XYZ file of N, CA and C in Angstrom:
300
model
N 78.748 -105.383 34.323
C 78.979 -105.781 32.950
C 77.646 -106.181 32.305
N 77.427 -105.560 30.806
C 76.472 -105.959 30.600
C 76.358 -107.553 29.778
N 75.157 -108.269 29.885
C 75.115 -109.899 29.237
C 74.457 -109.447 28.127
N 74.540 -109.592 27.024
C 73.889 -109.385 25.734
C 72.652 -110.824 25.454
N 73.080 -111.659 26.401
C 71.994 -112.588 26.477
C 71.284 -112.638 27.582
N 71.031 -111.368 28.115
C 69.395 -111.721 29.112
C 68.442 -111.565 28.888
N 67.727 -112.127 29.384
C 66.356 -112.364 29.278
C 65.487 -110.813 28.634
N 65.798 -110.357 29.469
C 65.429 -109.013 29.386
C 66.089 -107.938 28.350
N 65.426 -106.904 28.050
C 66.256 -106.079 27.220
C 67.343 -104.816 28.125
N 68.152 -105.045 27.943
C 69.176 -103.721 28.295
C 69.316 -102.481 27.561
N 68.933 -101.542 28.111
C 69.023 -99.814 28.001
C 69.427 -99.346 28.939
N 70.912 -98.624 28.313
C 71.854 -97.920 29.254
C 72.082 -96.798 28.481
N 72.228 -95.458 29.122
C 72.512 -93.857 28.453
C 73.640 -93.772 29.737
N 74.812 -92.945 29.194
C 75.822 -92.361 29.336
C 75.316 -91.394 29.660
N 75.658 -90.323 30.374
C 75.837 -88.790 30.185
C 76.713 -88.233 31.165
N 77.359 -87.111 30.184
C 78.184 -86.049 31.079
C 77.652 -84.747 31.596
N 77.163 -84.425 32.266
C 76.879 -83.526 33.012
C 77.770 -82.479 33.579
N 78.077 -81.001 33.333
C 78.378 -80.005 33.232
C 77.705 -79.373 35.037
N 78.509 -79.199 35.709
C 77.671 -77.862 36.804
C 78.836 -77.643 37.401
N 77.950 -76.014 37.792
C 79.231 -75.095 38.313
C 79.430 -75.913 39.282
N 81.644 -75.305 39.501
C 82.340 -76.681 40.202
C 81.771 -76.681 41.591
N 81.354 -75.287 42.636
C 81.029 -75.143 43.951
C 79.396 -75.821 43.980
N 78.919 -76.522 42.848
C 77.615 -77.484 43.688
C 77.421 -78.533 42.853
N 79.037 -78.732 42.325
C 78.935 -80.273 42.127
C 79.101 -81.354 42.995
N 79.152 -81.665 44.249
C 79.139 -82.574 45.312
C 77.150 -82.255 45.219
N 76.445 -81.253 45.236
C 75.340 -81.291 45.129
C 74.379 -81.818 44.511
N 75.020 -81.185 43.406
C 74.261 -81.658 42.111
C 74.713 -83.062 41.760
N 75.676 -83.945 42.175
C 75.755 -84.636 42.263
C 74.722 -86.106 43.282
N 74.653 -85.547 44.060
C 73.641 -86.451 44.983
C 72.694 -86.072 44.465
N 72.003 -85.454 43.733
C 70.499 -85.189 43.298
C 70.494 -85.653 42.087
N 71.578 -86.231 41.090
C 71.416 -86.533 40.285
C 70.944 -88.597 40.334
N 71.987 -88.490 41.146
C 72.094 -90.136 41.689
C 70.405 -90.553 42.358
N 69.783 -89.703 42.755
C 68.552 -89.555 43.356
C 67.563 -90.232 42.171
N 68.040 -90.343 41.323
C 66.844 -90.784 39.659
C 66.685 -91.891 39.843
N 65.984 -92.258 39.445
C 65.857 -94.106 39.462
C 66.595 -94.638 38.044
N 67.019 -95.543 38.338
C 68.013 -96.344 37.476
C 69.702 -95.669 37.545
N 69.926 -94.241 38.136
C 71.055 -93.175 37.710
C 71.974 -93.537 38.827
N 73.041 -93.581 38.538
C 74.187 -93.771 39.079
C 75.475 -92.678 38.349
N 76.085 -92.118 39.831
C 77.090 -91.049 39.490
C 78.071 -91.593 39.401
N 79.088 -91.689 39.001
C 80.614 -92.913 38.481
C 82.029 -91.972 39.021
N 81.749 -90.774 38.154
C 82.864 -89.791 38.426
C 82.741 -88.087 38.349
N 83.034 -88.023 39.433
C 83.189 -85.886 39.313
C 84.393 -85.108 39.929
N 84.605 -84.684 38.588
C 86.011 -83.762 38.105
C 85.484 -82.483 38.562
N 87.022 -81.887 38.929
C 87.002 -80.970 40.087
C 86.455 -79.743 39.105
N 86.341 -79.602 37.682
C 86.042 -78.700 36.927
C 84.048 -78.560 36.859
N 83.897 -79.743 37.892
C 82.263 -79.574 37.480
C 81.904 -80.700 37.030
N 82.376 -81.628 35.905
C 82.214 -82.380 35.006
C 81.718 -83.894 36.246
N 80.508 -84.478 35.526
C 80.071 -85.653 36.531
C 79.576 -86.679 35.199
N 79.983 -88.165 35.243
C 80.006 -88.806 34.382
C 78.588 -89.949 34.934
N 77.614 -89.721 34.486
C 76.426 -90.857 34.765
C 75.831 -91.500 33.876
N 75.663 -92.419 34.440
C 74.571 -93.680 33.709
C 73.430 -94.061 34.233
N 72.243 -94.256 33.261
C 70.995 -94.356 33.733
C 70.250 -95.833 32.992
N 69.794 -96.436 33.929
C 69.642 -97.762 33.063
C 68.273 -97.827 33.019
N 67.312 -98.603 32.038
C 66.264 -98.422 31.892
C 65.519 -99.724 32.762
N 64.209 -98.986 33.157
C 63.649 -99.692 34.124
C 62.879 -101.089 33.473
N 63.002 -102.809 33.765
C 62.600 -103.622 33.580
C 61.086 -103.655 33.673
N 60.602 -104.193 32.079
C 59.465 -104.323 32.609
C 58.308 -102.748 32.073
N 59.512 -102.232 31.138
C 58.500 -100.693 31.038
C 58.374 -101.069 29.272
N 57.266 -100.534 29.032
C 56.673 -100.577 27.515
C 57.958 -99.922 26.878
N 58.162 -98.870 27.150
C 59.380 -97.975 26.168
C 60.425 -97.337 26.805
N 61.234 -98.235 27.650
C 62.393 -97.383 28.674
C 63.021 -96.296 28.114
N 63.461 -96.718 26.495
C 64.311 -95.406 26.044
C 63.444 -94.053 26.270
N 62.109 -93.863 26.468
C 60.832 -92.993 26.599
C 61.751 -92.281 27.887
N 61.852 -93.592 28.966
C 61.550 -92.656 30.420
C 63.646 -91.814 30.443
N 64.298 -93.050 29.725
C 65.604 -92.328 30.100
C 65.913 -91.091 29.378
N 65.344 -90.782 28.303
C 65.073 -89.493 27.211
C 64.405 -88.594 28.596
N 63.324 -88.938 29.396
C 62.515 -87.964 30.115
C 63.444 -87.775 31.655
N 64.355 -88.835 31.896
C 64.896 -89.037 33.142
C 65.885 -87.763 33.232
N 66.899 -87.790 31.229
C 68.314 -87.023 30.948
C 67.478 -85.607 31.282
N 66.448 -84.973 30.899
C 65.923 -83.841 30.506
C 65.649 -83.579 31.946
N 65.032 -84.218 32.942
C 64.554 -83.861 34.154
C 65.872 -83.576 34.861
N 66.794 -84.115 35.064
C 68.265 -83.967 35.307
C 68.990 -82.802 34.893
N 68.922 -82.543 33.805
C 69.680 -81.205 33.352
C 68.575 -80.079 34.354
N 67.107 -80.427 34.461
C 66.801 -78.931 35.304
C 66.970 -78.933 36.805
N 68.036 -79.151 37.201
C 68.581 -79.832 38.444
C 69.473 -78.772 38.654
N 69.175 -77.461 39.783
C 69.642 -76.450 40.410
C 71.587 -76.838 40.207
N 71.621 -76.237 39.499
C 73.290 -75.796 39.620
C 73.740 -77.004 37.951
N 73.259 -77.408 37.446
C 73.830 -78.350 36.145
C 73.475 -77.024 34.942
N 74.388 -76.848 34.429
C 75.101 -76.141 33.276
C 74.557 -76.621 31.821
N 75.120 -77.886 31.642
C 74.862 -78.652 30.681
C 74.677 -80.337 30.646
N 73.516 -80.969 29.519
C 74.319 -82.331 29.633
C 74.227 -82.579 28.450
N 75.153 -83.793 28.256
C 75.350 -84.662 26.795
C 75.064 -85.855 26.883
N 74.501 -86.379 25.756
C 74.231 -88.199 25.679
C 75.799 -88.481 25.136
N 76.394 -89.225 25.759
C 77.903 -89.577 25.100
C 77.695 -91.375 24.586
N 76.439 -91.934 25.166
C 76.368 -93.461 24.668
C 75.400 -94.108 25.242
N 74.886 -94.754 24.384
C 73.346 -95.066 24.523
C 73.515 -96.856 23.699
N 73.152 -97.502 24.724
C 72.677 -98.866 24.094
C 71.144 -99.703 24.083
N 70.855 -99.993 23.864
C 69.495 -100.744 23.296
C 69.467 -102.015 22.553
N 69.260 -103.014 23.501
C 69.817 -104.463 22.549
C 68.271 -105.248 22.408
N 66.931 -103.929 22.532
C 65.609 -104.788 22.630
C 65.282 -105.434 20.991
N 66.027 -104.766 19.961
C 65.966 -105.325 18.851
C 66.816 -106.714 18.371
N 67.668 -107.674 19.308
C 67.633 -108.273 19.374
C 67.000 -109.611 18.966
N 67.272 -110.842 18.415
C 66.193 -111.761 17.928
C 65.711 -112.432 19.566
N 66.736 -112.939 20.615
C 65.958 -113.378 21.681
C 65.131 -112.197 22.609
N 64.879 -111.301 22.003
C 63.903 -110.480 22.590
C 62.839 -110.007 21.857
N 62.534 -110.535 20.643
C 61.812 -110.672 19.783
C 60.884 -111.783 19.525
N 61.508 -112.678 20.418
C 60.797 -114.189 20.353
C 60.706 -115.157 19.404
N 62.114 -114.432 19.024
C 62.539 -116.014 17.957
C 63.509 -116.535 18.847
N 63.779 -117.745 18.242
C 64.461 -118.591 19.208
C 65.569 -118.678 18.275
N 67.036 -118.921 18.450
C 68.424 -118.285 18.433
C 68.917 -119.886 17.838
């Protein structure tokens, strides 16, 4: 669950990921292989539902998870992917360094 009050800023991307159904158990473990990426669910049609959270501590995470989604789609046997939801709470005032 995410805290809208940590310390830190939270960046999380959604995506659905598309690959043919005979190397989605594959393409599945290679996707999970990303740093921050976690595989949640894969439908017997192919369809694999992941989230990639942005790494603490990086100048511009939305940078690396934009570069993380793209490196992922060229991942032997993935079809397609989609951003289905994307959060970013670094605009925030306690992450701005005003005090609340």
């Amino acid at each position: 669950m995410i805290n809208l009050l940590e310390e830190s800023p939270v960046n999380i991307a959604g995506v659905m990921f598309m690959a043919h159904p005979e190397k989605a158990d594959t393409v599945a473990d290679a996707l999970g292989e990303f740093p921050g990426a976690e595989v949640h669910v894969k439908g017997e049609n192919g369809s694999l539902v992941v989230t990639i959270e942005g790494l603490e501590g990086e100048k511009k995470p939305s940078g690396r998870i934009i570069e993380t989604i793209t490196d992922m789609g060229n991942v032997p046997g993935v079809i397609s992917s989609s951003l289905i939801f994307h959060h970013n709470d670094a605009g925030l005032p306690q992450h701005q360094g005003e005090k609340l």
